[in-house]
Amino acid sequence: MINQADFFTVLNKHRAQAIVLPTMQASIPWQEASERAELDLPVNNVMGKASSVGLGVALALPATRVIVLDGDGSLEMNLGSMITIAGKQPKNLYHIVMQNGIYGMTGGQPIPAAERVSFATIAKGAGYAATYEFDDLEDLTTRLGEALAHAGPVFITVRVVPKPRIAASRGGGKPSPKVRSTGAAIVAFRQRFAK
Amino acid sequence: MTTHEREPDLNPRTILAQLKKNGVTHVVYLPDTESSGLYQAMLADGTVEVIPITREGEALGIAAGLYAGGKTPVCVIQNTGLFESGDSIRGLGLECNLPIVMLIGYRGWTRRGPTPDSAGRHTEPMLQAWGLSYYLVETDADTERISLAFRDAPAARKPVVVLIGGEYAA
């Protein structure tokens, strides 16, 4: 398994001009690792929808690579989005799931079928153009660039070390004030990209 | 002209003309009986890009991304799917102040007569609970209300709904 911080270091080196959409528990660590905050669009207000927002961005900006940084619990909430993505075949979309088998924000409860589910198999069945799986930092470091150079939609599984947060108190699901708000990021993106 | 050949009260091409007039670039779409004619009209016209989805909760997410990327999307779903989209309406439409127009097929609508269909009974109370304003379109004569929705959404800084109460016909 790979430490999330190490994965983010490698991804940051490879993202170049790509737009990155982190979600939920990954948003703050990615914000700390990212050197291109103006190209980051965190999706925190609504669990499970990062893949949908990412598809929209990819279709709007076909000349720009778009990287969705999904969680496995989040993806299971919106699994149909993989079919929708495969249906549109955006060549610039890279859908990464960080698979740790738990709901990290709520105390580490296992996600459904945590021990069995293969998102890569689902992605292949849905019709993504390519799938990659990484469980080892050296392999990730060597081949992530290749995965991000392949024509999309590409699905990438990164097995990461589970890091459950201490169970949140009531209301703890609200996005941290430390992370850039989704709404502010959408406004900034639109000001940048609207013609 | 026989009864079966009469002109429809709400022509999908009239709806499409409104979308084009307001600069719509993408339609995020899940079929329902109220919009099947619109789907055919959009495909035949080819001006707007149609994005088929598997479940309505995806719709505002995809629309949010398109909006962020500078495009003008609309969502076309049924009221049953509006209920399914609740967390997206809350977390994206309202929290992120997205001025997205949503065309909602009004299943169960009986022009304020009694309806056995719970989808029809709960639609307007749900929109009111979310604080979303809405227009009703039943015939071609009503379709200028779609332009009103496009006018209102940026000022309201949240989605505006157009309820499609008349069955489309091609």
Coordinates of C-alpha atoms in Angstrom, one line a residue:
Chain A
M1 CA 0.0 0.0 0.0
I2 CA 1.0 3.6 -0.6
N3 CA 1.0 6.5 1.8
Q4 CA -1.4 9.2 0.5
A5 CA 1.2 11.9 1.1
D6 CA 3.7 10.0 -1.1
F7 CA 1.1 9.5 -3.8
F8 CA 0.3 13.2 -3.8
T9 CA 4.0 14.1 -4.1
V10 CA 4.2 12.0 -7.2
L11 CA 0.9 13.2 -8.7
N12 CA 1.9 16.8 -8.1
K13 CA 5.1 16.2 -10.2
H14 CA 3.0 14.7 -13.0
R15 CA 0.0 17.0 -13.1
A16 CA 1.5 19.8 -15.2
Q17 CA -1.4 22.0 -16.3
A18 CA -4.1 19.5 -15.4
I19 CA -7.1 20.6 -13.4
V20 CA -7.4 18.4 -10.2
L21 CA -10.6 17.8 -8.3
P22 CA -9.9 16.4 -4.8
T23 CA -12.9 15.5 -2.6
M24 CA -13.8 15.1 1.0
Q25 CA -10.9 13.9 3.3
A26 CA -8.3 14.3 0.6
S27 CA -9.0 17.9 -0.1
I28 CA -6.8 19.4 2.7
P29 CA -3.8 17.1 2.1
W30 CA -4.0 17.7 -1.6
Q31 CA -4.2 21.5 -1.0
E32 CA -1.0 21.2 1.0
A33 CA 0.8 19.2 -1.7
S34 CA -0.5 21.1 -4.7
E35 CA 1.7 23.8 -6.3
R36 CA -1.1 24.9 -8.7
A37 CA -3.9 25.9 -6.4
E38 CA -5.5 28.0 -9.2
L39 CA -6.1 24.7 -11.1
D40 CA -7.6 22.8 -8.2
L41 CA -11.4 22.5 -7.8
P42 CA -12.2 20.7 -4.5
V43 CA -15.6 19.1 -4.4
N44 CA -16.6 19.0 -0.7
N45 CA -20.2 20.1 -0.4
V46 CA -21.7 16.9 -1.7
M47 CA -20.2 13.5 -1.2
G48 CA -19.8 11.3 -4.3
K49 CA -20.1 13.9 -7.0
A50 CA -16.5 14.6 -7.8
S51 CA -16.6 12.3 -10.7
S52 CA -19.7 14.0 -12.1
V53 CA -18.2 17.5 -11.6
G54 CA -15.0 16.3 -13.2
L55 CA -16.9 15.0 -16.2
G56 CA -18.5 18.3 -16.7
V57 CA -15.2 20.2 -16.5
A58 CA -13.6 17.7 -19.0
L59 CA -16.4 18.2 -21.5
A60 CA -16.3 21.9 -21.2
L61 CA -12.5 22.1 -21.6
P62 CA -11.5 19.2 -23.9
A63 CA -8.0 20.5 -24.5
T64 CA -7.2 20.4 -20.8
R65 CA -6.4 17.3 -18.8
V66 CA -8.8 16.8 -15.8
I67 CA -7.9 14.6 -12.9
V68 CA -10.6 13.4 -10.4
L69 CA -9.2 12.4 -7.0
D70 CA -12.0 10.2 -5.8
G71 CA -12.4 8.2 -2.6
D72 CA -13.7 4.6 -2.6
G73 CA -16.6 5.4 -0.3
S74 CA -17.4 8.5 -2.5
L75 CA -17.2 6.5 -5.7
E76 CA -19.6 3.8 -4.3
M77 CA -22.1 6.6 -3.7
N78 CA -22.1 7.5 -7.4
L79 CA -21.0 4.3 -9.2
G80 CA -23.3 5.1 -12.1
S81 CA -21.1 8.0 -13.0
M82 CA -18.6 5.5 -14.3
I83 CA -21.1 4.4 -16.9
T84 CA -21.9 8.1 -17.7
I85 CA -18.2 8.8 -18.1
A86 CA -17.6 5.8 -20.3
G87 CA -20.6 6.8 -22.4
K88 CA -19.1 10.2 -23.2
Q89 CA -15.5 8.9 -23.6
P90 CA -13.8 12.2 -22.7
K91 CA -10.2 11.7 -23.9
N92 CA -8.9 14.3 -21.3
L93 CA -10.4 12.7 -18.1
Y94 CA -8.4 10.7 -15.6
H95 CA -10.4 9.2 -12.8
I96 CA -8.3 8.2 -9.8
V97 CA -9.8 6.3 -6.8
M98 CA -7.8 6.1 -3.6
Q99 CA -8.9 2.8 -2.3
N100 CA -8.5 2.3 1.4
G101 CA -11.6 0.3 2.1
I102 CA -13.0 2.6 4.8
Y103 CA -15.1 5.7 5.3
G104 CA -12.2 7.8 6.6
M105 CA -14.2 10.9 7.8
T106 CA -16.7 9.0 9.9
G107 CA -14.3 6.9 12.0
G108 CA -13.1 4.1 9.7
Q109 CA -16.2 1.9 9.0
P110 CA -15.7 -0.4 6.1
I111 CA -17.2 0.5 2.8
P112 CA -19.6 -2.2 1.3
A113 CA -17.6 -5.1 -0.2
A114 CA -14.4 -3.5 1.0
E115 CA -12.5 -6.8 0.8
R116 CA -13.8 -7.7 -2.6
V117 CA -14.6 -4.8 -4.8
S118 CA -12.4 -4.2 -7.9
F119 CA -13.1 -0.7 -9.3
A120 CA -10.7 -1.4 -12.2
T121 CA -12.9 -4.3 -13.2
I122 CA -16.0 -2.2 -13.1
A123 CA -14.2 0.5 -15.1
K124 CA -13.2 -2.0 -17.8
G125 CA -16.7 -3.3 -17.9
A126 CA -18.1 0.2 -18.2
G127 CA -15.9 0.9 -21.1
Y128 CA -13.1 3.2 -19.9
A129 CA -10.3 3.4 -22.4
A130 CA -7.6 2.1 -20.0
T131 CA -7.2 1.1 -16.4
Y132 CA -4.2 1.1 -14.1
E133 CA -3.7 -0.3 -10.5
F134 CA -1.0 0.8 -8.2
D135 CA -0.2 -0.9 -4.8
D136 CA 3.5 0.0 -4.6
L137 CA 5.2 3.4 -4.5
E138 CA 8.0 2.5 -6.8
D139 CA 5.6 1.1 -9.5
L140 CA 3.5 4.3 -9.1
T141 CA 6.5 6.5 -9.5
T142 CA 7.6 4.7 -12.6
R143 CA 4.2 4.4 -14.4
L144 CA 1.9 7.2 -13.3
G145 CA 3.2 9.4 -16.1
E146 CA 2.4 6.7 -18.6
A147 CA -1.2 6.4 -17.2
L148 CA -1.7 10.2 -17.4
A149 CA -0.4 10.3 -21.0
H150 CA -2.8 7.6 -22.2
A151 CA -6.0 8.9 -24.0
G152 CA -8.9 8.9 -21.7
P153 CA -11.1 8.1 -20.0
V154 CA -8.5 6.4 -17.9
F155 CA -9.3 4.8 -14.5
I156 CA -6.5 4.5 -12.0
T157 CA -6.7 2.7 -8.6
V158 CA -4.2 3.7 -6.0
R159 CA -4.3 1.5 -2.9
V160 CA -3.6 3.8 0.0
V161 CA -3.0 3.2 3.7
P162 CA -6.3 3.7 5.7
K163 CA -6.1 6.7 8.0
P164 CA -9.5 7.0 9.7
R165 CA -10.2 10.3 11.3
I166 CA -11.5 10.2 14.9
A167 CA -15.3 9.9 14.6
A168 CA -16.7 13.4 13.9
S169 CA -19.1 15.0 16.3
R170 CA -22.5 16.0 15.2
G171 CA -22.2 18.5 12.3
G172 CA -18.6 17.3 11.6
G173 CA -19.4 16.5 8.0
K174 CA -19.3 20.2 7.1
P175 CA -16.3 21.1 5.0
S176 CA -13.3 22.4 7.0
P177 CA -12.8 26.1 6.8
K178 CA -9.2 25.4 5.9
V179 CA -10.2 24.1 2.5
R180 CA -11.0 26.3 -0.4
S181 CA -14.8 26.3 -0.9
T182 CA -16.3 24.5 -3.9
G183 CA -18.5 27.5 -4.7
A184 CA -15.5 29.9 -4.7
A185 CA -13.5 27.6 -6.9
I186 CA -16.4 27.3 -9.4
V187 CA -16.7 31.1 -9.6
A188 CA -12.9 31.5 -10.1
F189 CA -12.9 28.8 -12.8
R190 CA -15.8 30.4 -14.6
Q191 CA -14.1 33.8 -14.5
R192 CA -11.0 32.2 -16.0
F193 CA -12.7 30.0 -18.7
A194 CA -15.9 31.7 -19.7
K195 CA -15.6 33.4 -23.1
Chain B
M1 CA -56.7 16.5 -39.6
T2 CA -57.7 13.7 -37.3
T3 CA -57.5 13.9 -33.5
H4 CA -54.3 11.8 -33.6
E5 CA -52.7 14.2 -36.1
R6 CA -53.4 17.5 -34.3
E7 CA -50.6 19.8 -33.5
P8 CA -49.3 19.2 -29.9
D9 CA -50.0 21.8 -27.3
L10 CA -46.3 21.9 -26.4
N11 CA -43.9 21.3 -29.3
P12 CA -40.4 20.1 -28.4
R13 CA -39.0 22.3 -31.1
T14 CA -40.4 25.3 -29.3
I15 CA -38.6 24.3 -26.1
L16 CA -35.4 23.7 -28.1
A17 CA -35.7 27.1 -29.7
Q18 CA -35.8 28.6 -26.2
L19 CA -32.7 26.7 -25.1
K20 CA -30.8 27.9 -28.2
K21 CA -32.1 31.5 -27.7
N22 CA -30.5 31.4 -24.2
G23 CA -27.2 30.1 -25.4
V24 CA -27.4 26.6 -24.0
T25 CA -24.4 24.5 -24.9
H26 CA -25.1 21.2 -23.1
V27 CA -28.2 19.3 -21.9
V28 CA -27.7 16.9 -19.0
Y29 CA -30.5 14.5 -19.6
L30 CA -32.3 11.4 -18.3
P31 CA -35.3 10.4 -20.4
D32 CA -38.9 10.7 -19.2
T33 CA -42.2 10.6 -21.1
E34 CA -42.5 14.4 -20.9
S35 CA -39.2 14.9 -22.8
S36 CA -38.8 12.1 -25.3
G37 CA -39.8 14.5 -28.1
L38 CA -37.3 17.0 -26.9
Y39 CA -34.6 14.3 -27.0
Q40 CA -35.4 13.6 -30.7
A41 CA -35.5 17.3 -31.5
M42 CA -32.1 17.9 -29.9
L43 CA -30.5 15.0 -31.8
A44 CA -32.0 16.1 -35.1
D45 CA -30.9 19.7 -34.5
G46 CA -27.3 18.9 -33.3
T47 CA -26.7 22.4 -31.8
V48 CA -26.6 21.4 -28.1
E49 CA -24.5 18.5 -26.8
V50 CA -26.6 15.9 -25.0
I51 CA -25.1 14.2 -21.9
P52 CA -27.1 11.0 -21.0
I53 CA -26.8 10.1 -17.3
T54 CA -27.7 7.0 -15.3
R55 CA -29.4 8.7 -12.3
E56 CA -30.6 12.2 -11.8
G57 CA -28.3 13.0 -8.8
E58 CA -25.4 13.2 -11.4
A59 CA -27.1 16.0 -13.2
L60 CA -26.2 19.1 -11.2
G61 CA -22.7 17.7 -10.6
I62 CA -22.1 17.5 -14.3
A63 CA -23.8 20.9 -14.8
A64 CA -21.6 22.4 -12.1
G65 CA -18.5 21.2 -13.9
L66 CA -19.7 22.5 -17.3
Y67 CA -20.6 25.9 -15.7
A68 CA -17.1 26.1 -14.1
G69 CA -15.7 25.5 -17.5
G70 CA -17.5 28.4 -19.0
K71 CA -20.5 26.6 -20.6
T72 CA -24.2 27.0 -20.3
P73 CA -25.8 23.7 -19.3
V74 CA -29.4 22.9 -18.5
C75 CA -30.7 19.8 -16.7
V76 CA -33.7 17.9 -18.1
I77 CA -35.0 15.3 -15.7
Q78 CA -38.4 14.2 -14.3
N79 CA -39.8 15.2 -10.9
T80 CA -39.1 11.7 -9.6
G81 CA -35.4 12.4 -10.4
L82 CA -35.7 15.8 -8.7
F83 CA -36.4 14.0 -5.5
E84 CA -33.4 11.8 -6.0
S85 CA -31.2 14.8 -6.6
G86 CA -31.9 16.3 -3.2
D87 CA -28.3 16.4 -1.9
S88 CA -27.0 17.7 -5.2
I89 CA -29.5 20.6 -5.1
R90 CA -28.5 21.3 -1.5
G91 CA -24.7 20.9 -1.8
L92 CA -24.1 22.2 -5.3
G93 CA -27.1 24.2 -6.4
L94 CA -27.7 26.1 -3.2
E95 CA -24.4 26.0 -1.4
C96 CA -22.4 26.9 -4.5
N97 CA -25.0 29.4 -5.8
L98 CA -25.2 27.7 -9.2
P99 CA -27.5 29.6 -11.6
I100 CA -28.6 26.5 -13.5
V101 CA -32.0 26.2 -15.2
M102 CA -33.6 22.8 -14.7
L103 CA -36.5 21.5 -16.9
I104 CA -38.5 19.1 -14.8
G105 CA -41.1 16.8 -16.3
Y106 CA -44.1 17.2 -14.1
R107 CA -45.3 13.6 -13.7
G108 CA -48.8 13.5 -12.1
W109 CA -49.7 17.1 -13.0
T110 CA -53.5 17.4 -13.6
R111 CA -53.9 21.2 -13.8
R112 CA -54.5 21.4 -10.0
G113 CA -57.1 18.7 -10.1
P114 CA -56.8 15.7 -7.8
T115 CA -54.0 13.4 -8.7
P116 CA -53.4 9.9 -7.5
D117 CA -49.7 10.3 -8.3
S118 CA -47.5 11.2 -5.3
A119 CA -44.8 12.4 -7.7
G120 CA -47.2 15.2 -8.7
R121 CA -48.4 16.0 -5.2
H122 CA -45.0 16.4 -3.7
T123 CA -43.2 18.4 -6.4
E124 CA -44.2 22.0 -5.6
P125 CA -44.0 21.5 -1.8
M126 CA -40.4 20.2 -2.3
L127 CA -39.4 23.1 -4.5
Q128 CA -40.9 25.5 -2.0
A129 CA -39.0 23.8 0.9
W130 CA -35.7 24.3 -1.0
G131 CA -36.6 27.9 -1.8
L132 CA -36.4 27.3 -5.5
S133 CA -38.5 29.5 -7.7
Y134 CA -40.3 27.8 -10.6
Y135 CA -42.4 28.4 -13.7
L136 CA -45.0 26.1 -15.3
V137 CA -45.0 25.5 -19.0
E138 CA -47.9 23.6 -20.5
T139 CA -48.3 24.9 -24.0
D140 CA -46.2 26.7 -26.6
A141 CA -47.7 29.9 -25.4
D142 CA -46.0 29.5 -22.1
T143 CA -42.5 28.8 -23.4
E144 CA -41.2 32.4 -23.0
R145 CA -41.2 31.5 -19.3
I146 CA -38.0 29.5 -20.0
S147 CA -36.3 32.7 -20.9
L148 CA -37.6 34.2 -17.7
A149 CA -35.9 31.3 -15.8
F150 CA -32.6 32.1 -17.6
R151 CA -33.1 35.7 -16.6
D152 CA -33.8 34.9 -13.0
A153 CA -31.2 32.3 -12.2
P154 CA -28.1 34.6 -12.2
A155 CA -29.9 37.2 -10.1
A156 CA -31.1 34.5 -7.6
R157 CA -27.7 32.8 -7.7
K158 CA -29.3 29.4 -7.5
P159 CA -31.1 27.0 -9.8
V160 CA -34.5 28.0 -11.3
V161 CA -36.9 25.3 -12.2
V162 CA -39.3 25.1 -15.3
L163 CA -42.0 22.5 -14.7
I164 CA -43.0 20.9 -17.9
G165 CA -46.7 20.1 -17.4
G166 CA -47.7 19.3 -20.9
E167 CA -46.7 16.1 -22.7
Y168 CA -44.3 16.9 -25.5
A169 CA -45.1 15.6 -28.9
A170 CA -42.8 15.5 -31.9

